[in-house]
Coordinates of C-alpha atoms and ligand atoms in Angstrom, one line a residue:
M1 CA 104.8 109.5 100.7
G2 CA 105.4 107.3 97.9
Y3 CA 103.2 104.3 97.5
G4 CA 102.7 104.7 93.9
K5 CA 100.0 106.0 91.9
K6 CA 98.3 102.8 91.5
I7 CA 97.5 102.5 95.2
Y8 CA 96.5 106.2 95.4
E9 CA 93.8 105.7 92.8
E10 CA 92.7 102.8 94.3
A11 CA 92.6 104.3 98.0
R12 CA 90.9 107.8 96.2
G13 CA 88.2 105.5 94.4
Q14 CA 87.8 103.5 98.0
L15 CA 87.2 107.2 99.6
E16 CA 84.9 108.1 96.9
L17 CA 82.4 105.4 97.2
S18 CA 82.6 105.5 101.1
R19 CA 81.5 109.5 100.3
R20 CA 78.6 108.5 97.7
K21 CA 77.3 105.9 100.0
A22 CA 76.8 107.9 103.4
E23 CA 75.1 110.6 100.9
E24 CA 72.9 108.3 99.5
L25 CA 72.3 106.6 102.8
A26 CA 71.5 110.2 104.4
A27 CA 69.4 111.1 101.0
S28 CA 67.1 107.6 101.0
Q29 CA 66.5 108.9 105.1
T30 CA 65.4 112.0 104.7
E31 CA 63.4 111.1 101.8
A32 CA 61.4 108.6 104.4
F33 CA 61.2 111.1 106.7
Y34 CA 59.8 113.5 103.9
Q35 CA 57.2 110.8 103.1
K36 CA 56.2 110.9 107.0
C37 CA 56.4 114.6 106.9
P38 CA 55.5 116.3 104.1
E39 CA 55.5 119.4 105.7
A40 CA 59.4 119.2 106.4
R41 CA 59.9 118.9 102.4
K42 CA 58.3 122.2 102.1
V43 CA 60.0 124.0 104.6
K44 CA 63.3 122.8 103.5
E45 CA 62.4 124.1 100.2
E46 CA 61.4 127.2 101.1
M47 CA 65.2 127.2 103.1
G48 CA 66.4 126.7 99.5
A49 CA 64.7 129.7 98.6
N50 CA 65.3 132.4 101.4
A51 CA 68.9 131.5 100.9
A52 CA 69.0 132.0 96.8
R53 CA 66.6 135.1 98.0
A54 CA 69.8 136.2 100.5
A55 CA 72.5 135.4 98.1
K56 CA 71.1 137.4 95.6
A57 CA 70.3 140.5 97.7
V58 CA 74.3 140.1 98.8
L59 CA 75.2 140.0 95.1
H60 CA 73.0 143.3 94.4
G61 CA 74.8 145.3 97.0
G62 CA 73.9 148.6 97.6
N63 CA 71.9 149.5 100.9
V64 CA 70.2 146.1 101.7
R65 CA 71.1 145.5 104.8
A66 CA 67.8 145.5 106.2
E67 CA 66.6 143.0 103.3
I68 CA 69.4 141.1 104.2
E69 CA 68.6 141.1 107.9
K70 CA 65.1 139.9 107.6
L71 CA 65.9 136.9 105.0
R72 CA 68.3 135.9 107.9
D73 CA 65.6 135.8 110.3
R74 CA 63.3 133.8 108.3
G75 CA 65.9 131.3 107.7
L76 CA 66.5 131.1 111.5
A77 CA 63.1 130.7 111.7
L78 CA 62.4 128.4 109.2
Q79 CA 65.5 126.1 110.5
A80 CA 63.9 126.3 113.9
E81 CA 60.6 124.9 112.5
Y82 CA 62.1 122.2 110.4
E83 CA 64.1 120.8 113.5
S84 CA 61.0 120.8 115.2
L85 CA 59.4 118.7 113.1
L86 CA 62.5 116.2 112.8
A87 CA 62.2 116.6 116.9
R88 CA 58.3 115.4 116.7
H89 CA 59.3 112.5 114.7
G90 CA 61.9 111.2 116.9
Y91 CA 65.5 112.3 114.8
T92 CA 67.9 114.7 115.9
P93 CA 69.7 117.3 113.5
G94 CA 72.2 114.9 112.9
D95 CA 70.4 111.9 112.1
L96 CA 69.5 112.9 108.9
Q97 CA 73.0 114.3 107.8
P98 CA 75.4 112.1 105.9
R99 CA 77.7 109.8 108.1
Y100 CA 81.0 110.4 106.7
A101 CA 84.0 107.4 107.7
C102 CA 86.3 110.4 108.0
P103 CA 84.2 113.6 109.4
L104 CA 87.2 115.8 108.8
C105 CA 87.6 115.5 105.3
Q106 CA 83.9 114.1 104.6
D107 CA 85.4 111.3 102.8
T108 CA 86.9 113.6 100.2
G109 CA 90.5 113.0 101.0
V110 CA 91.7 116.7 101.1
V111 CA 91.4 118.8 104.1
D112 CA 92.5 122.7 104.0
G113 CA 94.3 121.5 100.6
R114 CA 96.5 119.0 101.8
M115 CA 95.7 114.9 101.9
C116 CA 93.7 114.0 104.8
A117 CA 95.2 111.6 107.3
C118 CA 92.7 108.9 106.4
L119 CA 93.6 108.9 102.8
K120 CA 97.5 108.6 104.0
Q121 CA 96.3 105.5 106.4
L122 CA 94.0 104.2 103.6
Q123 CA 96.9 103.9 101.2
R124 CA 99.2 102.5 103.9
A125 CA 97.0 99.6 104.7
M126 CA 96.7 98.9 100.9
A127 CA 100.5 99.0 100.5
Y128 CA 100.3 96.5 103.3
E129 CA 97.6 94.5 101.8
S130 CA 99.0 94.3 98.3
L131 CA 102.4 93.3 99.5
S132 CA 101.1 90.7 101.8
M133 CA 99.2 89.2 98.8
N134 CA 102.7 88.9 97.1
A135 CA 104.5 87.8 100.2
P136 CA 104.1 85.9 103.4
L137 CA 104.3 89.7 105.4
E138 CA 102.8 88.6 108.7
K139 CA 104.9 85.0 109.0
S140 CA 108.2 86.7 108.1
T141 CA 108.5 89.0 111.5
F142 CA 111.7 89.9 113.1
E143 CA 110.2 87.9 116.1
S144 CA 109.8 85.0 114.3
F145 CA 113.3 84.9 113.2
S146 CA 114.9 82.0 115.0
L147 CA 118.3 81.8 115.6
D148 CA 118.1 78.4 116.8
Y149 CA 119.2 77.1 113.8
Y150 CA 122.8 78.7 114.6
R151 CA 123.1 77.2 117.9
D152 CA 125.7 74.1 116.8
D153 CA 127.9 77.2 114.8
P154 CA 129.0 80.1 117.1
R155 CA 130.5 82.0 114.7
A156 CA 127.3 81.9 112.3
L157 CA 125.3 82.4 115.6
H158 CA 127.2 85.6 116.4
Q159 CA 126.9 86.8 112.9
M160 CA 123.5 86.1 112.6
Q161 CA 122.7 87.7 115.8
N162 CA 124.5 91.2 114.1
V163 CA 122.7 90.9 111.4
L164 CA 119.2 90.5 112.7
E165 CA 120.2 93.6 115.3
A166 CA 121.4 95.8 112.5
C167 CA 118.1 94.8 110.5
Q168 CA 115.9 95.6 113.6
R169 CA 117.7 99.1 113.9
Y170 CA 117.3 100.0 110.2
A171 CA 113.7 99.3 110.2
A172 CA 113.3 101.1 113.7
N173 CA 115.1 104.3 112.4
F174 CA 114.2 104.2 109.1
R175 CA 113.5 107.4 107.1
S176 CA 113.0 108.1 103.5
D177 CA 116.7 109.2 103.4
S178 CA 118.0 105.8 105.2
P179 CA 121.4 104.2 103.8
S180 CA 120.6 101.4 101.1
L181 CA 121.5 97.5 101.9
L182 CA 122.9 94.8 100.5
F183 CA 122.2 91.2 101.8
K184 CA 124.9 88.8 100.9
G185 CA 125.1 85.1 101.2
A186 CA 123.8 81.9 100.1
T187 CA 120.4 80.8 99.7
G188 CA 118.0 79.5 102.8
L189 CA 119.6 82.0 105.3
G190 CA 117.0 84.4 106.1
K191 CA 117.8 87.2 103.6
T192 CA 114.2 87.2 102.2
H193 CA 112.1 86.6 105.8
L194 CA 114.3 89.7 107.0
S195 CA 113.6 91.6 104.3
L196 CA 110.0 91.2 104.7
A197 CA 110.6 91.7 108.3
I198 CA 112.1 95.4 107.4
A199 CA 109.2 96.1 104.6
G200 CA 106.5 95.3 107.6
K201 CA 108.1 97.8 110.0
V202 CA 108.5 100.5 107.5
L203 CA 105.3 100.0 106.1
E204 CA 103.5 100.3 109.7
K205 CA 105.8 103.5 109.9
G206 CA 103.9 104.8 107.1
Y207 CA 106.2 104.7 104.2
G208 CA 105.7 103.2 101.0
V209 CA 107.4 99.8 100.2
L210 CA 107.9 98.2 97.4
Y211 CA 109.1 94.4 97.7
G212 CA 109.5 92.2 94.8
S213 CA 111.9 89.5 93.5
A214 CA 113.8 90.7 90.8
Q215 CA 112.5 87.8 88.2
T216 CA 108.9 89.8 89.1
F217 CA 110.8 93.0 88.5
A218 CA 112.6 92.0 85.1
V219 CA 108.8 90.6 83.9
A220 CA 107.1 94.0 84.8
L221 CA 109.9 95.8 83.0
E222 CA 110.2 93.6 80.3
R223 CA 106.2 94.0 79.5
E224 CA 106.1 97.4 79.8
R225 CA 108.7 97.6 77.4
F226 CA 106.7 96.2 74.8
D227 CA 103.2 97.7 75.8
R228 CA 104.3 101.2 76.0
P229 CA 102.9 103.4 73.3
D230 CA 105.1 106.2 74.1
P231 CA 108.9 105.2 74.7
D232 CA 109.6 108.6 76.1
T233 CA 106.9 108.4 78.8
P234 CA 108.0 106.7 82.1
T235 CA 106.5 103.2 82.4
D236 CA 104.2 102.4 85.5
A237 CA 107.1 100.0 87.0
N238 CA 109.7 102.3 86.5
S239 CA 107.9 105.0 87.8
Q240 CA 106.6 102.5 90.9
L241 CA 110.6 101.3 91.5
M242 CA 111.5 105.1 91.5
S243 CA 108.9 106.4 93.5
C244 CA 108.7 104.2 96.9
D245 CA 110.2 105.0 99.9
L246 CA 111.8 101.4 100.2
L247 CA 112.8 99.4 97.5
I248 CA 113.3 95.7 98.3
L249 CA 114.7 93.9 95.6
D250 CA 114.7 90.1 96.7
D251 CA 117.2 87.4 95.3
L252 CA 119.2 89.7 92.4
G253 CA 120.7 87.3 90.0
T254 CA 117.8 84.7 89.7
E255 CA 115.9 86.7 87.3
F256 CA 116.4 85.8 83.4
P257 CA 119.5 87.4 81.9
S258 CA 118.7 90.4 79.7
Q259 CA 120.2 93.2 78.8
Y260 CA 117.3 95.4 78.8
V261 CA 116.8 94.6 82.6
N262 CA 120.2 94.6 83.2
A263 CA 119.9 98.4 81.8
A264 CA 116.8 99.0 83.7
L265 CA 118.2 97.7 87.1
Y266 CA 121.1 100.0 86.7
H267 CA 119.4 102.7 86.2
V268 CA 116.9 102.0 89.0
V269 CA 119.9 101.6 91.7
N270 CA 122.0 104.7 90.3
S271 CA 118.7 107.2 90.3
R272 CA 117.8 106.2 93.8
L273 CA 121.1 106.7 94.7
L274 CA 121.4 110.2 93.2
A275 CA 117.6 110.8 94.4
A276 CA 118.9 109.7 98.3
K277 CA 116.0 107.0 98.1
P278 CA 116.8 103.6 100.3
T279 CA 117.0 100.3 97.7
L280 CA 117.4 97.0 100.2
I281 CA 119.2 94.1 97.4
S282 CA 119.6 90.5 98.7
T283 CA 121.3 88.2 96.4
N284 CA 123.4 85.2 96.7
L285 CA 126.1 86.8 94.5
N286 CA 129.6 87.7 95.2
M287 CA 130.9 91.4 94.3
Q288 CA 133.1 89.3 91.4
E289 CA 129.9 87.4 90.1
L290 CA 127.8 90.7 90.2
E291 CA 130.4 92.7 88.0
N292 CA 130.2 89.8 85.7
R293 CA 126.8 89.6 85.0
Y294 CA 125.9 93.1 85.7
S295 CA 128.7 95.7 84.8
D296 CA 131.5 97.4 87.0
R297 CA 129.6 100.3 87.4
F298 CA 126.5 98.3 89.0
A299 CA 129.1 96.7 91.2
S300 CA 130.8 99.5 92.0
R301 CA 127.7 101.3 93.1
L302 CA 126.7 98.4 95.6
A303 CA 130.1 98.0 97.2
G304 CA 130.8 102.1 97.1
F305 CA 127.4 103.3 98.6
Y306 CA 125.1 99.9 100.3
G307 CA 125.3 99.1 103.6
M308 CA 126.7 95.1 103.2
L309 CA 125.0 92.3 106.1
E310 CA 126.5 89.2 105.2
F311 CA 124.8 86.1 106.2
I312 CA 126.4 82.8 107.2
G313 CA 125.4 79.4 108.6
H314 CA 123.5 76.4 106.9
D315 CA 120.5 76.2 104.4
V316 CA 117.9 77.3 107.2
R317 CA 115.2 75.3 105.2
I318 CA 117.0 72.0 105.3
E319 CA 117.3 72.5 109.0
K320 CA 113.8 73.0 109.3
R321 CA 112.8 70.3 107.7
R322 CA 115.1 68.5 110.0
R323 CA 114.1 70.3 113.4
P324 CA 110.4 71.2 113.3
R325 CA 110.0 74.8 114.6
P326 CA 109.8 75.0 118.4
Q327 CA 106.4 76.1 118.8
Ligands
ZN401 ZN1 89.8 112.2 105.9

């Protein structure tokens, strides 16, 4: 599941915090119990000593069965005594145990050597949150995509209906090896809206999505180029661009032109194709313009390997100002 290192570490940190809180709370409640019932502390200490003796006896080997059985009986008796002290003060045995958010992994994020479902869920939620902070994810859904603005133009309406359905199908059937998509068309025809609608659905399905405008990625790539201490280590932005399940590169062609960024973008697009990882690119450049601005090989990767969706019609943002949204 490719959410990137940063989200993984934040999620681990959050779980760790939750675990520590649960354990501190249990410890302070236990201490409060001991204050009321000092006898319980003594019994608990004796339980510990008894368990240590039992462990030692096992390590010694030889004929220690009788000794171990005696220690086990003693352990059970101490346990029963402790529980009766708890009951006398109105506690059940579970009351003073740490209450973990996830009983399955006890907030460690690992169960049977594998990543626990709670850690996956946490990363998903964080990815959604960080994406929502940068983009109006909740507003840009399939449901809020209006075809009303195309009503006057039957050709555009028909085309945009097809585009909308193709995007819905793509999101519904998304897998980590889904094909890549190219959204082409002038500004203001809903490319960003439908990119975000796909992002929301794909995140809901539990995949890692990285969304950003070409300008945002260009800035991140350029910054790392100057910051990175060792030119051979893969950079953070680069590894995020590579590791996410779905990369959405919005508004390609609006970033500040730079040979370095062009080369980095080609590298990302090409490597993701080779790894069969989907990328969604939107642009208002046509093929010829893409070729001129980037390179033949960049344009030919998009033309040859990306599913193309053509957005047509009038600028929706102008239409929206003219006609207030029905709602
Ligand atoms: Zn868990």
